[in-house]
GROMACS .gro file of C-alpha atoms in nm:
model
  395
    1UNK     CA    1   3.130   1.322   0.832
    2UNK     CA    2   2.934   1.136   0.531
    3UNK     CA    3   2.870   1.239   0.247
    4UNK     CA    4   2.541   1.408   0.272
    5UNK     CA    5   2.657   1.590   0.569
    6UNK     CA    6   2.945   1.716   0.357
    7UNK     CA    7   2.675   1.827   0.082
    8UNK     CA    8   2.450   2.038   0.355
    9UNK     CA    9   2.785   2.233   0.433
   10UNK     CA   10   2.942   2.298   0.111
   11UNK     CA   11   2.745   2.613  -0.021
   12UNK     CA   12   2.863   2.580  -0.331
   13UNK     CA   13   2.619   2.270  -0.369
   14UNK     CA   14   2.331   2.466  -0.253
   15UNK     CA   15   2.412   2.792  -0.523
   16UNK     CA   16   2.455   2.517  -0.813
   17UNK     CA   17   2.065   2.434  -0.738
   18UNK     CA   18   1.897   2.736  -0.614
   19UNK     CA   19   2.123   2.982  -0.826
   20UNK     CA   20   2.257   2.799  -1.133
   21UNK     CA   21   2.523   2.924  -1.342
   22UNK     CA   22   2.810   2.773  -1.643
   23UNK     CA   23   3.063   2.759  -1.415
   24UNK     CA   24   2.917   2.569  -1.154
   25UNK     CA   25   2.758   2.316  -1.361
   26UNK     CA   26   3.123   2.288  -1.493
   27UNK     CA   27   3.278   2.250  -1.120
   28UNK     CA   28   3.041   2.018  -1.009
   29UNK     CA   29   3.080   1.812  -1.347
   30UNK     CA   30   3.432   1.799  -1.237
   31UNK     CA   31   3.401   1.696  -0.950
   32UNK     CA   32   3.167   1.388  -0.995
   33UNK     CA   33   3.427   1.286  -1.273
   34UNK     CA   34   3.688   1.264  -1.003
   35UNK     CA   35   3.486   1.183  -0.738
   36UNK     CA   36   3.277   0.889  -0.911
   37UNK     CA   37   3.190   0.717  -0.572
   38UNK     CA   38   2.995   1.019  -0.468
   39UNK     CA   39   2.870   1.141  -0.837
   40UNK     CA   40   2.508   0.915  -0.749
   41UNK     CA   41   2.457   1.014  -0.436
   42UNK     CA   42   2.498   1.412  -0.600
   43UNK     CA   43   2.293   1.316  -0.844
   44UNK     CA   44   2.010   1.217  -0.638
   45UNK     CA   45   2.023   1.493  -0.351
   46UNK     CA   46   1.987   1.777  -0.658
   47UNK     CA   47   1.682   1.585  -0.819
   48UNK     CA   48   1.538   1.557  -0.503
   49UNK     CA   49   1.575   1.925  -0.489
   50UNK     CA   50   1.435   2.013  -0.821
   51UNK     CA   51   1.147   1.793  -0.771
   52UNK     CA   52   1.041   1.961  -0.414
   53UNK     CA   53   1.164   2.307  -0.394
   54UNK     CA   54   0.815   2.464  -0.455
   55UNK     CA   55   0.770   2.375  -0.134
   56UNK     CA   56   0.978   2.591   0.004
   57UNK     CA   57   0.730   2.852   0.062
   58UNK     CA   58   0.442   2.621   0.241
   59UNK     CA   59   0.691   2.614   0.618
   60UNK     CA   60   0.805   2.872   0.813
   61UNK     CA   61   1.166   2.861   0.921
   62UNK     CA   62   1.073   2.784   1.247
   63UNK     CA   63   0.870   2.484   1.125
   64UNK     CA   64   1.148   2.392   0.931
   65UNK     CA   65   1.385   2.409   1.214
   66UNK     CA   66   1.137   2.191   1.401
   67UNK     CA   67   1.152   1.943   1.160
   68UNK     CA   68   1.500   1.924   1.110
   69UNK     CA   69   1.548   1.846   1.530
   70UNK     CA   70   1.348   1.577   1.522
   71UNK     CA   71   1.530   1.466   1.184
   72UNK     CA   72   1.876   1.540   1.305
   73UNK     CA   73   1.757   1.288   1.684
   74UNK     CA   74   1.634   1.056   1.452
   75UNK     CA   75   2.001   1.026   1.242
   76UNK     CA   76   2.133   0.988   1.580
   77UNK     CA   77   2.296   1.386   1.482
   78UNK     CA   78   2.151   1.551   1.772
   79UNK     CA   79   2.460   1.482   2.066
   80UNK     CA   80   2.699   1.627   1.845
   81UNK     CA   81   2.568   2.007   1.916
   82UNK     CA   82   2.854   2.172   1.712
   83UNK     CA   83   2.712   1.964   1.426
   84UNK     CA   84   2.361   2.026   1.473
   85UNK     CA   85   2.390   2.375   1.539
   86UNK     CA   86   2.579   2.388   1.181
   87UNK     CA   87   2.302   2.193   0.984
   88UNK     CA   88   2.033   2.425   1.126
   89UNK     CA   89   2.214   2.751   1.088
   90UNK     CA   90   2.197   2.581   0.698
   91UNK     CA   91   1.834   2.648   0.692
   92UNK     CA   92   1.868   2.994   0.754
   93UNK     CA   93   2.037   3.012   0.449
   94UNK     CA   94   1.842   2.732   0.247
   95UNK     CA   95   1.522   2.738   0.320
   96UNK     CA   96   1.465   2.377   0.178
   97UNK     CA   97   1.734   2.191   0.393
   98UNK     CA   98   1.443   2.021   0.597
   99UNK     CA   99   1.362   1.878   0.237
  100UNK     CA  100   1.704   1.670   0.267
  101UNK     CA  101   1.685   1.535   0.558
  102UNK     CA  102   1.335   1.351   0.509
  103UNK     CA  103   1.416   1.263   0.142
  104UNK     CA  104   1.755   1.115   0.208
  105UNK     CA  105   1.643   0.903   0.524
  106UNK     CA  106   1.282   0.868   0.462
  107UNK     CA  107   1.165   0.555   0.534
  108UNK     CA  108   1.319   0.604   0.898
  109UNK     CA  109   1.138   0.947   0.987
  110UNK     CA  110   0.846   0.832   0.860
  111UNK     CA  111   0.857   0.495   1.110
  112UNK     CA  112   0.962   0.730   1.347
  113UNK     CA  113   0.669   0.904   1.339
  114UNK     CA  114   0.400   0.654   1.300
  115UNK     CA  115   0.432   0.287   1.400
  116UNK     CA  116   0.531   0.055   1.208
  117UNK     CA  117   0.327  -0.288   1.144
  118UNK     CA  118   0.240  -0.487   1.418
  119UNK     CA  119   0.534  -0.790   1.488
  120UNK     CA  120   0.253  -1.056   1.463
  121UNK     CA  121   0.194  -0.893   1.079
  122UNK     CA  122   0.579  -0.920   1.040
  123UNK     CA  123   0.615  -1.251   1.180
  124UNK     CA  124   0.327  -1.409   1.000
  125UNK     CA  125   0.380  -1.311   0.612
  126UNK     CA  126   0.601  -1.617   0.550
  127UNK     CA  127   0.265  -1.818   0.580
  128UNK     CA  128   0.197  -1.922   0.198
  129UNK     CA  129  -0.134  -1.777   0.081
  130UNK     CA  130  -0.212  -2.057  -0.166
  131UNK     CA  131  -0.216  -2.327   0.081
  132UNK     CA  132  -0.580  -2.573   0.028
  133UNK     CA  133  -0.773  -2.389   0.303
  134UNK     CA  134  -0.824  -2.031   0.443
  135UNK     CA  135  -0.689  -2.013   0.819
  136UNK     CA  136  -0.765  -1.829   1.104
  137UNK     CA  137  -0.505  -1.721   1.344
  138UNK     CA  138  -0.591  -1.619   1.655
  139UNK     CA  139  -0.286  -1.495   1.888
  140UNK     CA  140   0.003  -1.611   1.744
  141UNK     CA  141  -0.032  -1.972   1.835
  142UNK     CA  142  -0.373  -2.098   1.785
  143UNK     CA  143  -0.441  -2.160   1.401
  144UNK     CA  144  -0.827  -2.242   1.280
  145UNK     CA  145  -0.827  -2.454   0.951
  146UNK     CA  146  -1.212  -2.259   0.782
  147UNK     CA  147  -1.346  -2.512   0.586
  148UNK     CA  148  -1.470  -2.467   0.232
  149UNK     CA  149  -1.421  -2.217  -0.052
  150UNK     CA  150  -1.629  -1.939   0.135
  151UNK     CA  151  -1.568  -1.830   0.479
  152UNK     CA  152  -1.781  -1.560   0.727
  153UNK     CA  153  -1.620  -1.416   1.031
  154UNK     CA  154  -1.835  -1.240   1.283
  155UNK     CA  155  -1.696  -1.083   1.615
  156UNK     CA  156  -2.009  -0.873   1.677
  157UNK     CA  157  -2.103  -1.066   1.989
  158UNK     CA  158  -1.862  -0.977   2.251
  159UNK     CA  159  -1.546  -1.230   2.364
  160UNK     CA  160  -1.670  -1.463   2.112
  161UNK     CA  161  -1.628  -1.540   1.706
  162UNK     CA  162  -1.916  -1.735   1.502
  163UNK     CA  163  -1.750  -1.909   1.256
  164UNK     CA  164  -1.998  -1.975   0.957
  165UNK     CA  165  -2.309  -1.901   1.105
  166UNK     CA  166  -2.265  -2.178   1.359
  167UNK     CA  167  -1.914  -2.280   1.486
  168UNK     CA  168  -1.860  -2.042   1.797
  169UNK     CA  169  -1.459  -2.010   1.910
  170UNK     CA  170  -1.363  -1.750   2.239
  171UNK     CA  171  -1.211  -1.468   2.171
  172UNK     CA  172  -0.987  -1.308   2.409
  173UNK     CA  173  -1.108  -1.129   2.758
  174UNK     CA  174  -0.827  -0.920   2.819
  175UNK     CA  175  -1.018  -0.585   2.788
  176UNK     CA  176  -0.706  -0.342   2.785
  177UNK     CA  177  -0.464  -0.542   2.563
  178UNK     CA  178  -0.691  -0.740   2.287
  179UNK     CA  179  -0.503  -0.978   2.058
  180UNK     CA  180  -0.426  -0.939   1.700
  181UNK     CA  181  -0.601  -1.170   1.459
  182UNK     CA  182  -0.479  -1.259   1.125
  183UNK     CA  183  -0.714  -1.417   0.832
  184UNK     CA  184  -0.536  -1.577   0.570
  185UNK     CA  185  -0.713  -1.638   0.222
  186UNK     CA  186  -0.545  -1.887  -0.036
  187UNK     CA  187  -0.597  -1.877  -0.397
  188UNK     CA  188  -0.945  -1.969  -0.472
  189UNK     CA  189  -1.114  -1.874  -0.212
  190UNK     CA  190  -1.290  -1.532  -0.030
  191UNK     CA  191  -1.396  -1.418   0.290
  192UNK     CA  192  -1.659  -1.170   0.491
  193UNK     CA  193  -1.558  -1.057   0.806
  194UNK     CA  194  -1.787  -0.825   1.053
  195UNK     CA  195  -1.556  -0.675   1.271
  196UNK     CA  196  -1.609  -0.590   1.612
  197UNK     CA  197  -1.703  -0.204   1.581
  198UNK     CA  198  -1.981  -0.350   1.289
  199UNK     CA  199  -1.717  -0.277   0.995
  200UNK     CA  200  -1.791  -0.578   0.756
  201UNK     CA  201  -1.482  -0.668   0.513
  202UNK     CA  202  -1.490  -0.894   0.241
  203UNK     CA  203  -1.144  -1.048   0.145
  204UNK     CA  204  -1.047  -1.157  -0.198
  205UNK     CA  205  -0.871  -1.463  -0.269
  206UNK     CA  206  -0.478  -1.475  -0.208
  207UNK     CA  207  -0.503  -1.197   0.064
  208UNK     CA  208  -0.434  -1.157   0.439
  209UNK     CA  209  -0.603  -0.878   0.659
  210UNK     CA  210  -0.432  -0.843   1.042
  211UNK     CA  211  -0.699  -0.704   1.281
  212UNK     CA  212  -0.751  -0.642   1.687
  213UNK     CA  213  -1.037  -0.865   1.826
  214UNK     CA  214  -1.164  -0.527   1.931
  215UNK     CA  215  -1.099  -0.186   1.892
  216UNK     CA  216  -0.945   0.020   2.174
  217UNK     CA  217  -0.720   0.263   2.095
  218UNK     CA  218  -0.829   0.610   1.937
  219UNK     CA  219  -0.763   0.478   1.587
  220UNK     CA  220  -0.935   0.169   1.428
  221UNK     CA  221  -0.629  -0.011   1.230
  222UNK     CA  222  -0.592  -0.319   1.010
  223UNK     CA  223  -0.304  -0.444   0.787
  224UNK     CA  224  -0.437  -0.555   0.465
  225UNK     CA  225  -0.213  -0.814   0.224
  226UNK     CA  226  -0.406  -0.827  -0.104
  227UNK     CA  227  -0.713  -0.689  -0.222
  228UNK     CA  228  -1.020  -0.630   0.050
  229UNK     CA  229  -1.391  -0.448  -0.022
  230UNK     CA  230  -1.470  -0.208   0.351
  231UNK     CA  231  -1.791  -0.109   0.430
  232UNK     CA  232  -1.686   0.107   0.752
  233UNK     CA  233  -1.927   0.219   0.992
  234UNK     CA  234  -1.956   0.527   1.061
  235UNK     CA  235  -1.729   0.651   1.404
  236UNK     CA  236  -1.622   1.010   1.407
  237UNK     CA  237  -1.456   0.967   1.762
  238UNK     CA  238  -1.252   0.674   1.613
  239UNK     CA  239  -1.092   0.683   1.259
  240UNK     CA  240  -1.043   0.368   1.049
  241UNK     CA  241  -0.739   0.313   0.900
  242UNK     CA  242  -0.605   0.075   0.615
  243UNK     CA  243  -0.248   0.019   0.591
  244UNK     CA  244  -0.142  -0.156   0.283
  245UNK     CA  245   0.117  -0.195   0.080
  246UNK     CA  246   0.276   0.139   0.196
  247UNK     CA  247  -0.019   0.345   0.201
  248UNK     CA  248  -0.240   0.431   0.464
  249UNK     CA  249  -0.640   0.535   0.367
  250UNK     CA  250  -0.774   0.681   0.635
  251UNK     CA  251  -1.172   0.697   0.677
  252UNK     CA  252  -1.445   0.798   0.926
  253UNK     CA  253  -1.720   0.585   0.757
  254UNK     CA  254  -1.724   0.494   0.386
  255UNK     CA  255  -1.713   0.212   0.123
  256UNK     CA  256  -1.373   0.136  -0.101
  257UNK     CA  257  -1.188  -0.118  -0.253
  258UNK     CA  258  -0.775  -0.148  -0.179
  259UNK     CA  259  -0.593  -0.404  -0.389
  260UNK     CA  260  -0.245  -0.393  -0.293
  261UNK     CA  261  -0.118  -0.766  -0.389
  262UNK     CA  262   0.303  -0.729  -0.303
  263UNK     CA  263   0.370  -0.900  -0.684
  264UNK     CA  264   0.194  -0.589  -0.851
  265UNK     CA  265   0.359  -0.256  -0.885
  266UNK     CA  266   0.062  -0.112  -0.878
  267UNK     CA  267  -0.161   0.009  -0.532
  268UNK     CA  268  -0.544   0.022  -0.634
  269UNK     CA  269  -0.779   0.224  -0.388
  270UNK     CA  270  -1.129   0.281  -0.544
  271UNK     CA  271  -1.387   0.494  -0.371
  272UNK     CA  272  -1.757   0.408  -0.378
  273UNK     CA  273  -1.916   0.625  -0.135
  274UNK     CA  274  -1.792   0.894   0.126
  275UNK     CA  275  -1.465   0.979   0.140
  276UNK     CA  276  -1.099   0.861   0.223
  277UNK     CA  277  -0.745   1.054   0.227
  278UNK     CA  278  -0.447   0.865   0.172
  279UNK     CA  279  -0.131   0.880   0.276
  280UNK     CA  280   0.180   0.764   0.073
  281UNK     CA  281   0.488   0.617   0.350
  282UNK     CA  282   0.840   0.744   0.149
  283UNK     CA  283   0.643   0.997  -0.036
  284UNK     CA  284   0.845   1.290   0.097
  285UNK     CA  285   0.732   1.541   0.424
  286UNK     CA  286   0.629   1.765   0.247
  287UNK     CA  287   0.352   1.587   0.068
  288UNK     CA  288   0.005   1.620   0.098
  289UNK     CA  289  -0.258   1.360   0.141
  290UNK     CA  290  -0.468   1.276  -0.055
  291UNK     CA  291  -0.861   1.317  -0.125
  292UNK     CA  292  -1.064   1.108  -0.358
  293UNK     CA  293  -1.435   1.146  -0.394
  294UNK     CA  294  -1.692   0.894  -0.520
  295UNK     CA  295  -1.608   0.702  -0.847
  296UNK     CA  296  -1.238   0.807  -0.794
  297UNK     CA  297  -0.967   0.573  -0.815
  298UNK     CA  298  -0.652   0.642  -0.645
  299UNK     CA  299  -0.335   0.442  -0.869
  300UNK     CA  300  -0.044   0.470  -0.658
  301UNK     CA  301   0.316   0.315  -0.841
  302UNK     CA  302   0.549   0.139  -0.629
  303UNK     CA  303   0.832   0.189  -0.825
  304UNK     CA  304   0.804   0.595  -0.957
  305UNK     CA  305   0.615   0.660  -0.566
  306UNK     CA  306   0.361   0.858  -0.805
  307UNK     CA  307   0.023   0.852  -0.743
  308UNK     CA  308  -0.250   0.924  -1.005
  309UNK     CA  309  -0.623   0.993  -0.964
  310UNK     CA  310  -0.879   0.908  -1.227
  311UNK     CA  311  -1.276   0.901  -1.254
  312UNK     CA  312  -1.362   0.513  -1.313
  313UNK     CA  313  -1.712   0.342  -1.238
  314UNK     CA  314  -1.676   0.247  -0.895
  315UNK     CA  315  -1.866  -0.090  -0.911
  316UNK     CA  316  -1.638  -0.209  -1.206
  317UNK     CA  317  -1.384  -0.272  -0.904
  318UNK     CA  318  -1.580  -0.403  -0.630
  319UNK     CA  319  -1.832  -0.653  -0.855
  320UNK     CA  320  -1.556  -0.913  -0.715
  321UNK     CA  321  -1.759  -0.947  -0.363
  322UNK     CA  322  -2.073  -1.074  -0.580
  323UNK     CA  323  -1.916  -1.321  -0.781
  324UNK     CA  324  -1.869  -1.061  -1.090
  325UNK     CA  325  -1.573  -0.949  -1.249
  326UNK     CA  326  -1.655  -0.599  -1.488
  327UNK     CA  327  -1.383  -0.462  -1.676
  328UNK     CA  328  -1.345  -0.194  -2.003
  329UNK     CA  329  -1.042  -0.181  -2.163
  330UNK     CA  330  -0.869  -0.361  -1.961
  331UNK     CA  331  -0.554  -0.587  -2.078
  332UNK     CA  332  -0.561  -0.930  -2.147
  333UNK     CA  333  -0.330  -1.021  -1.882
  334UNK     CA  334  -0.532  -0.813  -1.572
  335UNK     CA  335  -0.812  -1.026  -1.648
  336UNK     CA  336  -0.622  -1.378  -1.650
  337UNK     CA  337  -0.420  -1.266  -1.339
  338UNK     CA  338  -0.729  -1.200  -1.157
  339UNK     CA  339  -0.848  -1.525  -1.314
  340UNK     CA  340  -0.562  -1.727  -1.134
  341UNK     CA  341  -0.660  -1.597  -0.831
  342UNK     CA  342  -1.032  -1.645  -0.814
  343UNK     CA  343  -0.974  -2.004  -0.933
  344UNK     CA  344  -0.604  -2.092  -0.832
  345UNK     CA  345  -0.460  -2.163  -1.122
  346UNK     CA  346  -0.163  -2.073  -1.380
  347UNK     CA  347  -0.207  -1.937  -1.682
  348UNK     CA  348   0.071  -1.877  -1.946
  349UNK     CA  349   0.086  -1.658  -2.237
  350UNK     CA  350   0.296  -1.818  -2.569
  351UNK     CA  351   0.294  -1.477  -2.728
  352UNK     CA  352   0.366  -1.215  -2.462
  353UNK     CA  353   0.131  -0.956  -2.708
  354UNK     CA  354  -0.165  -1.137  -2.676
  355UNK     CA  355  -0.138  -1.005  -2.309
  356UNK     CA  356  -0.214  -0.650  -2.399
  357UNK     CA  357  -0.496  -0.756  -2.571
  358UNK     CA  358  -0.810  -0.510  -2.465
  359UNK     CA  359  -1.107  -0.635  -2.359
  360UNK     CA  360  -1.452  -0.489  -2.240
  361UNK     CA  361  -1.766  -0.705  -2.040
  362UNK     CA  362  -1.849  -0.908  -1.744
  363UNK     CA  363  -1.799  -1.236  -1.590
  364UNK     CA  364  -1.967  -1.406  -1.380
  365UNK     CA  365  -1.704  -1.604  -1.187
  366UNK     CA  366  -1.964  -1.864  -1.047
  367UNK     CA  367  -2.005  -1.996  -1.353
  368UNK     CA  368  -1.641  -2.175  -1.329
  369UNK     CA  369  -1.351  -2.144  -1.536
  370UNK     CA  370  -1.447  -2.285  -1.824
  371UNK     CA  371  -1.716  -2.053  -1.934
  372UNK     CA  372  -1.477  -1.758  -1.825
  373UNK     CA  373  -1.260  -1.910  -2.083
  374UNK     CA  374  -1.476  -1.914  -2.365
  375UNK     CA  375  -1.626  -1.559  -2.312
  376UNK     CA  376  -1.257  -1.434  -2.325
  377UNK     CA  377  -1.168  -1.676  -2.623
  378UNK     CA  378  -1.466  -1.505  -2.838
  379UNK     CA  379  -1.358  -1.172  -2.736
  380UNK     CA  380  -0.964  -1.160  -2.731
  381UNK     CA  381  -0.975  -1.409  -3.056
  382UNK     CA  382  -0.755  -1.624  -2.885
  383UNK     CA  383  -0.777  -2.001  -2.747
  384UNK     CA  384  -0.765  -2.133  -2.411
  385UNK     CA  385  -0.522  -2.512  -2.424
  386UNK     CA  386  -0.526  -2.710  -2.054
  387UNK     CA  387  -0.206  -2.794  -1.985
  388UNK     CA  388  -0.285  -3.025  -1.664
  389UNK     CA  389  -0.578  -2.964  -1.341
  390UNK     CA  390  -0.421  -2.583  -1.270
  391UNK     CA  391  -0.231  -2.467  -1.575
  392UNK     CA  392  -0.338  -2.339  -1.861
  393UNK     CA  393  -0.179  -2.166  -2.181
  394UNK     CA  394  -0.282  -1.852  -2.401
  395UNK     CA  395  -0.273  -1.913  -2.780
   0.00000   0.00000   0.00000
């Protein structure tokens, strides 16, 4: 028996949270004092209580019971019936047991429940993003170098991609199992992508978006690496879905912006028109999706698994797909990293304060680097020193 399994059963641990009192504060003090291999995982199973007992109320005990099954088959619980029949005779008592089980072993109920990322997605990561050139990969094997700083995709026309306007490559004929594709953009460059079901994408520089040549199943899904503009078209019958980063943003037919780069802690999903719900993987079973409406930006925090909603100007986020890069208030340092991106390039700050630095206006990235860098010099009252070709240092 392990430790949380110990926990469920001990109903003193279950009176110390829903019933607090001197003395059992005291015991259970104790306790974790003598027991100081076990005090963390105590720790965490009572804050995990505290933060989710109000919703207690929002499951019926048979709901809760139902839950807790599929938990118990999932911890590999369920053969032992004398055990099982224990754990859910627990609910009966504590009507927020079913909170345990997800919150303790989240990340597996969760990929129990939904699939997980495609193996090709899994197996393809490792492939550097700010190589020279963007690349196209086609089933696992068959790799297209896409010449040139800008790159269009088109799979409108059926068992066929145009590369470019003009370069024409066959796509796969195998009408019940299409392949996945995967579009890899380095540093410095972008991409557009129409999409089979007339879904255009545009990809930002030092991203990766995994996609099916066409779309089949009842759900339309991509895996998205980086930051990516979606203009979805419109399919009731068939939902789009995003999954990035650990969140999935589900939509019927919309515009939005995700950026979801893995080196930031922070998960950006903007909403321009329509509307999208999102759902947070880890975030608990008993959370709710959720909504944002037009002009809403959805901030979700890798590290607290919090999720904020603000009103913010929609086209401030997605100015990126015309060249344009619109900011207000934003720190120094969100400007330069996008900076590096657009441009591939380092930049370095000698004093880590100037980074914080706020700054308000627009750039117009086409202009090159080195007007970008004066704009930001007369604004930020800093200077701009070229190290070598791709780095750079703030002064």
């Amino acid at each position: 028996m392990n430790i949380y399994e110990r926990l469920i059963e001990n109903p003193l641990f279950f009176k110390w949270i829903y019933h607090p009192s001197p003395e059992l504060e005291d015991y259970w003090q104790k306790y974790m004092q003598l027991n100081p291999d076990e005090a963390r995982y105590i720790d965490d199973l009572k804050r995990q209580f505290d933060q989710m007992r109000y919703s207690e109320s929002e499951f019926s005990l048979i709901e809760k019971k139902t839950i807790a099954k599929r938990i118990l088959e999932q911890l590999d619980l369920i053969d032992r019936k004398e055990k099982r029949i224990r754990l859910l005779k627990s609910i009966s008592q504590y009507a927020a047991i079913a909170l345990l089980f997800f919150t303790v072993g989240g990340g597996s109920v969760y990929f129990w429940l939904k699939p997980n990322q495609p193996d090709f997605f899994a197996e393809q990561t490792a492939i550097p993003v700010n190589s020279s050139e963007p690349v196209l990969i086609l089933n696992n094997k068959d790799k297209i170098d896409l010449k040139g700083k800008e790159s269009v995709l088109d799979y409108s026309k059926r068992d066929t991609i145009m590369l470019n306007g003009g370069h024409v490559v066959n796509a796969d004929k195998d009408n019940n199992n299409p392949v996945m594709n995967q579009l890899i953009i380095p540093y410095g460059s972008h991409s557009k992508v129409c999409l089979s079901d007339g879904t255009v994408v545009w990809l930002n520089a030092g991203s990766r978006l995994v996609y099916p040549s066409r779309f089949i199943k009842k759900t339309r899904e991509v895996y998205l690496i980086g930051e990516a503009f979606f203009h979805v078209h419109k399919n009731p019958d068939q939902p789009f879905i995003v999954r990035a980063g650990g969140q999935d943003i589900k939509v019927l037919g919309t515009k939005f912006n995700v950026s979801a780069y893995p080196e930031d802690d922070i998960i950006q999903t903007v909403l321009a028109e329509g509307s999208v719900s999102l759902h947070t993987e880890g975030a608990g079973f008993f959370s709710k999706d959720l909504k944002l409406e037009p002009n809403q930006m959805a901030s979700f925090n890798k590290n607290s698994r919090n999720t904020k909603i603000k009103s913010v100007v929609a086209s401030n986020y997605t100015s990126w797909t015309k060249g344009l890069l619109s900011f207000h208030g934003a720190d120094l340092s969100r400007i330069t990293k996008k900076l590096e991106r657009y441009y591939n390039i380092h930049i370095n700050y000698q004093n880590p304060l100037q980074s914080t630095i706020p700054i308000t206006g627009k750039l117009d990235l086409s202009q090159g680097r080195d007007n970008a860098f004066k704009y930001l010099e007369q604004a930020a009252g800093v200077i701009f020193v070229k190290l070598n070709e791709n780095n750079y240092e703030v002064k």
